[in-house]
Tab-separated table of C-alpha atoms in Angstrom:
chain	number	residue	atom	x	y	z
A	707	UNK	CA	-2.555	-56.744	48.231
A	708	UNK	CA	1.049	-56.374	47.256
A	709	UNK	CA	2.223	-54.625	44.112
A	710	UNK	CA	5.504	-55.287	42.589
A	711	UNK	CA	7.775	-52.241	42.218
A	712	UNK	CA	8.320	-53.304	38.623
A	713	UNK	CA	4.606	-53.144	37.799
A	714	UNK	CA	4.229	-49.757	39.505
A	715	UNK	CA	7.152	-48.276	37.584
A	716	UNK	CA	5.705	-49.575	34.287
A	717	UNK	CA	2.327	-47.973	35.056
A	718	UNK	CA	3.941	-44.616	35.872
A	719	UNK	CA	6.243	-44.702	32.857
A	720	UNK	CA	3.379	-45.646	30.592
A	721	UNK	CA	1.278	-42.752	31.905
A	722	UNK	CA	4.094	-40.271	31.155
A	723	UNK	CA	4.776	-41.534	27.667
A	724	UNK	CA	3.326	-39.350	24.889
A	725	UNK	CA	0.780	-40.885	22.593
A	726	UNK	CA	2.510	-41.002	19.225
A	727	UNK	CA	-0.830	-40.987	17.387
A	728	UNK	CA	-2.061	-37.707	18.929
A	729	UNK	CA	-1.818	-34.593	16.760
A	730	UNK	CA	-0.492	-31.307	18.119
A	731	UNK	CA	-2.416	-28.139	17.263
A	732	UNK	CA	-0.386	-25.876	14.982
A	733	UNK	CA	-1.837	-22.419	14.313
A	734	UNK	CA	-2.066	-21.391	10.647
A	735	UNK	CA	-0.161	-18.183	9.990
A	736	UNK	CA	-0.535	-17.985	6.223
A	737	UNK	CA	-2.794	-15.770	4.127
A	738	UNK	CA	-6.562	-15.933	4.577
A	739	UNK	CA	-7.139	-15.621	0.863
A	740	UNK	CA	-5.384	-14.909	-2.405
A	741	UNK	CA	-7.003	-13.385	-5.464
A	742	UNK	CA	-5.844	-12.508	-8.953
A	743	UNK	CA	-6.702	-9.689	-11.372
A	744	UNK	CA	-8.153	-7.392	-8.728
A	745	UNK	CA	-10.012	-4.178	-9.511
A	746	UNK	CA	-11.273	-1.949	-6.681
A	747	UNK	CA	-13.503	1.051	-7.393
A	748	UNK	CA	-14.042	4.025	-5.081
A	749	UNK	CA	-17.006	6.275	-5.740
A	750	UNK	CA	-18.549	9.317	-4.133
A	751	UNK	CA	-22.209	10.237	-4.589
A	752	UNK	CA	-22.401	7.755	-7.453
A	753	UNK	CA	-19.385	9.168	-9.336
A	754	UNK	CA	-16.273	7.081	-9.900
A	755	UNK	CA	-13.293	8.724	-8.160
A	756	UNK	CA	-10.541	6.086	-8.020
A	757	UNK	CA	-9.846	2.739	-9.684
A	758	UNK	CA	-7.106	0.444	-8.321
A	759	UNK	CA	-5.889	-2.550	-10.346
A	760	UNK	CA	-3.311	-5.237	-9.586
A	761	UNK	CA	-2.515	-8.769	-10.717
A	762	UNK	CA	-2.504	-10.304	-7.216
A	763	UNK	CA	-3.893	-9.592	-3.750
A	764	UNK	CA	-3.085	-11.481	-0.543
A	765	UNK	CA	-5.307	-10.976	2.511
A	766	UNK	CA	-3.502	-11.555	5.822
A	767	UNK	CA	-4.954	-12.660	9.193
A	768	UNK	CA	-4.646	-9.009	10.347
A	769	UNK	CA	-7.087	-8.058	7.525
A	770	UNK	CA	-4.213	-6.191	5.815
A	771	UNK	CA	-3.964	-6.714	2.071
A	772	UNK	CA	-0.677	-7.080	0.209
A	773	UNK	CA	-0.334	-6.367	-3.505
A	774	UNK	CA	2.974	-8.044	-4.425
A	775	UNK	CA	2.774	-7.211	-8.132
A	776	UNK	CA	2.476	-3.910	-9.991
A	777	UNK	CA	-0.275	-1.575	-8.822
A	778	UNK	CA	-2.094	0.800	-11.197
A	779	UNK	CA	-4.340	3.595	-9.932
A	780	UNK	CA	-6.537	5.941	-11.982
A	781	UNK	CA	-7.906	9.119	-10.369
A	782	UNK	CA	-11.034	10.548	-12.007
A	783	UNK	CA	-12.166	14.149	-12.321
A	784	UNK	CA	-15.679	15.602	-11.989
A	785	UNK	CA	-16.418	14.925	-15.681
A	786	UNK	CA	-15.622	11.219	-15.258
A	787	UNK	CA	-12.321	11.336	-17.152
A	788	UNK	CA	-8.957	10.062	-15.884
A	789	UNK	CA	-6.947	13.076	-14.750
A	790	UNK	CA	-4.057	11.355	-12.943
A	791	UNK	CA	-2.484	7.904	-13.132
A	792	UNK	CA	-0.193	6.153	-10.675
A	793	UNK	CA	1.974	3.075	-11.134
A	794	UNK	CA	4.182	1.245	-8.613
A	795	UNK	CA	5.980	-2.059	-8.162
A	796	UNK	CA	3.849	-3.180	-5.189
A	797	UNK	CA	1.431	-1.986	-2.537
A	798	UNK	CA	-0.299	-2.667	0.741
A	799	UNK	CA	-3.568	-1.792	2.478
A	800	UNK	CA	-3.379	-1.417	6.265
A	801	UNK	CA	-6.728	-2.379	7.782
A	802	UNK	CA	-5.995	-0.755	11.155
A	803	UNK	CA	-5.266	2.700	9.665
A	804	UNK	CA	-7.278	2.478	6.434
A	805	UNK	CA	-4.227	3.655	4.445
A	806	UNK	CA	-2.955	2.406	1.093
A	807	UNK	CA	0.803	2.463	0.555
A	808	UNK	CA	2.550	1.925	-2.783
A	809	UNK	CA	6.272	1.225	-3.027
A	810	UNK	CA	9.007	0.869	-5.579
A	811	UNK	CA	9.403	2.992	-8.700
A	812	UNK	CA	6.284	5.029	-7.967
A	813	UNK	CA	5.357	7.138	-10.981
A	814	UNK	CA	2.458	9.595	-11.114
A	815	UNK	CA	1.398	11.364	-14.335
A	816	UNK	CA	-1.034	14.269	-14.161
A	817	UNK	CA	-3.322	15.848	-16.719
A	818	UNK	CA	-1.104	18.965	-16.485
A	819	UNK	CA	1.759	16.935	-17.997
A	820	UNK	CA	3.645	16.675	-14.732
A	821	UNK	CA	5.381	13.501	-13.669
A	822	UNK	CA	6.183	12.642	-10.074
A	823	UNK	CA	8.691	9.987	-9.039
A	824	UNK	CA	9.242	8.556	-5.546
A	825	UNK	CA	10.039	5.310	-3.756
A	826	UNK	CA	6.845	5.404	-1.706
A	827	UNK	CA	3.474	7.161	-1.486
A	828	UNK	CA	0.616	6.765	0.986
A	829	UNK	CA	-3.030	7.434	0.114
A	830	UNK	CA	-5.759	8.097	2.665
A	831	UNK	CA	-9.168	7.470	1.036
A	832	UNK	CA	-10.979	9.153	3.943
A	833	UNK	CA	-9.183	12.492	3.617
A	834	UNK	CA	-8.510	12.035	-0.117
A	835	UNK	CA	-4.876	13.017	0.482
A	836	UNK	CA	-1.573	11.545	-0.699
A	837	UNK	CA	1.678	11.989	1.205
A	838	UNK	CA	5.225	10.744	1.680
A	839	UNK	CA	8.279	11.583	3.735
A	840	UNK	CA	10.590	10.093	1.080
A	841	UNK	CA	12.478	11.818	-1.748
A	842	UNK	CA	10.354	13.085	-4.640
A	843	UNK	CA	11.078	14.441	-8.086
A	844	UNK	CA	8.515	16.366	-10.119
A	845	UNK	CA	9.099	17.042	-13.811
A	846	UNK	CA	7.012	19.384	-15.923
A	847	UNK	CA	7.024	17.872	-19.409
A	848	UNK	CA	6.015	21.165	-21.054
A	849	UNK	CA	8.495	23.568	-19.420
A	850	UNK	CA	11.273	21.103	-18.650
A	851	UNK	CA	11.370	22.237	-15.027
A	852	UNK	CA	12.466	19.688	-12.482
A	853	UNK	CA	11.962	19.975	-8.725
A	854	UNK	CA	13.413	17.662	-6.134
A	855	UNK	CA	12.697	17.451	-2.469
A	856	UNK	CA	11.921	15.371	0.560
A	857	UNK	CA	8.314	14.885	1.618
A	858	UNK	CA	5.126	15.659	-0.264
A	859	UNK	CA	1.500	16.442	0.530
A	860	UNK	CA	-1.105	16.398	-2.261
A	861	UNK	CA	-4.777	15.954	-2.902
A	862	UNK	CA	-5.559	12.557	-4.395
A	863	UNK	CA	-5.714	13.714	-8.020
A	864	UNK	CA	-2.431	15.692	-7.637
A	865	UNK	CA	-4.043	18.894	-8.944
A	866	UNK	CA	-2.483	20.603	-5.894
A	867	UNK	CA	0.638	19.537	-4.049
A	868	UNK	CA	3.447	20.875	-1.918
A	869	UNK	CA	6.958	19.580	-1.413
A	870	UNK	CA	7.959	19.799	2.241
A	871	UNK	CA	11.706	20.379	1.701
A	872	UNK	CA	12.184	21.466	-1.925
A	873	UNK	CA	15.541	21.565	-3.713
A	874	UNK	CA	16.493	22.220	-7.318
A	875	UNK	CA	15.776	24.915	-9.882
A	876	UNK	CA	12.447	26.103	-11.170
A	877	UNK	CA	10.947	29.210	-12.716
A	878	UNK	CA	9.290	31.492	-10.199
A	879	UNK	CA	6.114	33.353	-11.221
A	880	UNK	CA	6.549	37.005	-12.182
A	881	UNK	CA	6.703	39.372	-9.231
A	882	UNK	CA	8.475	37.010	-6.821
A	883	UNK	CA	11.906	38.260	-5.807
A	884	UNK	CA	14.649	36.255	-4.099
A	885	UNK	CA	15.438	37.024	-0.444
């Protein structure tokens, strides 16, 4: 049986040609889900501790959640009343670390009439602590005092906080003398 070289070359070329009707697999890299008007409640022993609200939430394949619109957080005291509020331009929840991070024009207002401003704050629900390594400004609306600094550590309701590298002027309690 003799085969023509022409026929053999057509068979080989045909076998190498890609089927134009076959579909290539393309992995989806977009969000797993999107939701609007989100409200997340955190409680402890049946008492509401924190309420987070935002207009939009995007869940990523990494299980992280992105909050591209304004984020509002209310921190509740033992009596069930709001003692601190937080507002920011956007936020994110990192699934791997369990941390919430808010960014952009972060403003915190406490029951003690103090206002805190920063570009970024991170909240750890497990430790109930808030922190940042960014610039912060704290204003006392009653006394007019203003403290600036870099870095902050606070409990989640901001009833206690410390600025890591403070700058600015403030009134020292009686009995404290300068070095």
